[in-house]
Amino acid sequence: MKRVILSVAVVAAMGLTSCKDEAKKEVETTVTEVSSEVSKEIALAEISFGVRGNCGMCKTTIEKAANSVEGVAEANWDVDKKKIDVSFDETKTDVMSIHKAIAASGYDTEKVAGDLEAYKNLPGCCKYDHEMEMNQQVK
């Protein structure tokens, strides 16, 4: 009777050990596949264009609008120069989509006029002159 119990225990242990090895191999394979995908590099396009605005609150809204576009990696609006620098993935978006997103938030860009309803809802300090120069060369 002891031999039968011992034999069953040995067979069960061998079965569990072999299952454990298979699970380990699957995890290792998955990790290898993920790491090979992560190693791919994405080339980003960079563009600069004028955007009208006045203050730090404008900066926050303009950058948020640009960053909301899928594919935009980074956006930085210069308050003094009235210019935004954007890095983006050209396979996911284009320049006009970025212009339109900023305009939808109420701000004029070099190519698209700001949405008037959105402009009306901007705080008082953000109500810019629609004739102001954009993309200035400030010293």
CSV table of C-alpha atoms in Angstrom, one decimal:
chain,number,residue,atom,x,y,z
A,1,MET,CA,0.0,0.0,0.0
A,2,LYS,CA,2.9,2.4,0.8
A,3,ARG,CA,4.4,1.6,-2.6
A,4,VAL,CA,1.2,2.5,-4.4
A,5,ILE,CA,0.9,5.9,-2.5
A,6,LEU,CA,4.5,6.6,-3.1
A,7,SER,CA,4.2,5.8,-6.8
A,8,VAL,CA,1.1,8.0,-7.2
A,9,ALA,CA,3.0,10.9,-5.4
A,10,VAL,CA,6.0,10.5,-7.7
A,11,VAL,CA,3.8,10.5,-10.8
A,12,ALA,CA,1.9,13.6,-9.6
A,13,ALA,CA,5.1,15.4,-8.8
A,14,MET,CA,6.5,14.7,-12.3
A,15,GLY,CA,3.3,15.9,-13.9
A,16,LEU,CA,3.3,19.2,-11.9
A,17,THR,CA,7.0,19.8,-12.7
A,18,SER,CA,6.5,19.4,-16.4
A,19,CYS,CA,3.5,21.8,-16.4
A,20,LYS,CA,5.5,24.3,-14.5
A,21,ASP,CA,8.3,24.2,-17.1
A,22,GLU,CA,5.8,24.7,-20.0
A,23,ALA,CA,4.3,27.8,-18.2
A,24,LYS,CA,7.8,29.3,-17.8
A,25,LYS,CA,8.6,28.8,-21.5
A,26,GLU,CA,5.4,30.7,-22.5
A,27,VAL,CA,6.2,33.6,-20.3
A,28,GLU,CA,9.7,33.9,-21.6
A,29,THR,CA,8.4,33.8,-25.2
A,30,THR,CA,5.9,36.6,-24.5
A,31,VAL,CA,8.6,38.8,-22.9
A,32,THR,CA,10.8,38.3,-25.9
A,33,GLU,CA,8.1,39.4,-28.4
A,34,VAL,CA,7.2,42.5,-26.4
A,35,SER,CA,10.8,43.6,-26.1
A,36,SER,CA,11.4,43.3,-29.8
A,37,GLU,CA,8.4,45.6,-30.5
A,38,VAL,CA,9.5,48.2,-27.9
A,39,SER,CA,12.9,48.5,-29.7
A,40,LYS,CA,11.3,50.0,-32.8
A,41,GLU,CA,12.0,53.8,-33.1
A,42,ILE,CA,9.5,56.3,-34.4
A,43,ALA,CA,10.7,59.2,-36.4
A,44,LEU,CA,8.9,62.4,-35.5
A,45,ALA,CA,8.2,65.4,-37.8
A,46,GLU,CA,8.6,68.9,-36.4
A,47,ILE,CA,6.8,72.0,-37.4
A,48,SER,CA,6.5,75.6,-36.1
A,49,PHE,CA,3.7,78.0,-36.9
A,50,GLY,CA,2.0,81.1,-35.5
A,51,VAL,CA,-0.9,81.1,-33.0
A,52,ARG,CA,-2.5,84.2,-31.6
A,53,GLY,CA,-2.8,84.4,-27.8
A,54,ASN,CA,-1.8,86.5,-24.8
A,55,CYS,CA,-0.9,84.8,-21.6
A,56,GLY,CA,0.0,81.7,-19.6
A,57,MET,CA,-3.6,80.5,-19.7
A,58,CYS,CA,-3.6,80.8,-23.5
A,59,LYS,CA,-0.4,78.7,-23.5
A,60,THR,CA,-2.0,76.0,-21.4
A,61,THR,CA,-5.1,75.8,-23.7
A,62,ILE,CA,-3.2,76.0,-26.9
A,63,GLU,CA,-0.8,73.2,-25.9
A,64,LYS,CA,-3.6,71.1,-24.5
A,65,ALA,CA,-5.5,71.4,-27.9
A,66,ALA,CA,-2.4,70.4,-29.9
A,67,ASN,CA,-1.5,67.5,-27.6
A,68,SER,CA,-5.1,66.2,-27.9
A,69,VAL,CA,-4.4,65.3,-31.5
A,70,GLU,CA,-3.5,61.6,-31.8
A,71,GLY,CA,0.2,61.4,-32.9
A,72,VAL,CA,1.3,64.6,-31.3
A,73,ALA,CA,4.3,63.9,-29.1
A,74,GLU,CA,5.0,67.4,-27.8
A,75,ALA,CA,3.7,71.0,-28.2
A,76,ASN,CA,5.3,74.1,-26.9
A,77,TRP,CA,3.7,77.6,-27.5
A,78,ASP,CA,6.0,80.6,-27.0
A,79,VAL,CA,4.0,83.5,-25.5
A,80,ASP,CA,6.3,86.2,-26.7
A,81,LYS,CA,6.8,85.0,-30.3
A,82,LYS,CA,3.2,83.8,-30.7
A,83,LYS,CA,4.6,80.6,-32.2
A,84,ILE,CA,4.1,76.9,-31.4
A,85,ASP,CA,6.6,74.1,-32.0
A,86,VAL,CA,5.1,70.7,-32.4
A,87,SER,CA,6.7,67.2,-32.7
A,88,PHE,CA,4.3,64.6,-34.2
A,89,ASP,CA,4.1,61.2,-35.9
A,90,GLU,CA,3.2,61.8,-39.6
A,91,THR,CA,1.8,58.3,-39.8
A,92,LYS,CA,-0.9,59.2,-37.3
A,93,THR,CA,-1.8,62.9,-38.1
A,94,ASP,CA,-1.0,65.8,-40.3
A,95,VAL,CA,-0.3,69.5,-39.8
A,96,MET,CA,-3.8,70.7,-40.8
A,97,SER,CA,-5.3,68.5,-38.0
A,98,ILE,CA,-3.2,70.3,-35.5
A,99,HIS,CA,-4.2,73.7,-36.9
A,100,LYS,CA,-7.9,72.7,-36.7
A,101,ALA,CA,-7.6,71.4,-33.1
A,102,ILE,CA,-6.0,74.7,-31.9
A,103,ALA,CA,-8.6,76.7,-33.8
A,104,ALA,CA,-11.4,74.7,-32.3
A,105,SER,CA,-10.2,75.8,-28.8
A,106,GLY,CA,-10.7,79.4,-29.9
A,107,TYR,CA,-7.3,80.5,-31.1
A,108,ASP,CA,-6.3,81.7,-34.6
A,109,THR,CA,-3.4,79.9,-36.3
A,110,GLU,CA,-1.6,80.9,-39.5
A,111,LYS,CA,-3.9,78.7,-41.6
A,112,VAL,CA,-7.2,78.4,-39.6
A,113,ALA,CA,-9.3,81.1,-37.9
A,114,GLY,CA,-10.3,80.3,-34.3
A,115,ASP,CA,-13.8,79.1,-33.5
A,116,LEU,CA,-15.9,82.2,-32.5
A,117,GLU,CA,-18.0,80.4,-29.9
A,118,ALA,CA,-14.9,79.0,-28.2
A,119,TYR,CA,-13.3,82.4,-28.4
A,120,LYS,CA,-16.3,84.0,-26.6
A,121,ASN,CA,-15.9,81.5,-23.8
A,122,LEU,CA,-12.2,82.2,-23.2
A,123,PRO,CA,-11.3,84.2,-20.0
A,124,GLY,CA,-11.0,87.9,-20.4
A,125,CYS,CA,-7.2,87.9,-20.3
A,126,CYS,CA,-7.1,85.4,-23.3
A,127,LYS,CA,-9.2,87.5,-25.6
A,128,TYR,CA,-6.5,88.4,-28.1
A,129,ASP,CA,-6.4,91.0,-30.9
A,130,HIS,CA,-7.4,89.2,-34.1
A,131,GLU,CA,-4.9,91.4,-36.0
A,132,MET,CA,-1.9,90.7,-33.8
A,133,GLU,CA,1.3,89.5,-35.4
A,134,MET,CA,2.1,85.8,-35.1
A,135,ASN,CA,5.4,83.9,-35.4
A,136,GLN,CA,7.4,86.9,-34.5
A,137,GLN,CA,11.2,87.1,-34.3
A,138,VAL,CA,11.6,88.4,-30.7
A,139,LYS,CA,15.2,89.3,-29.7
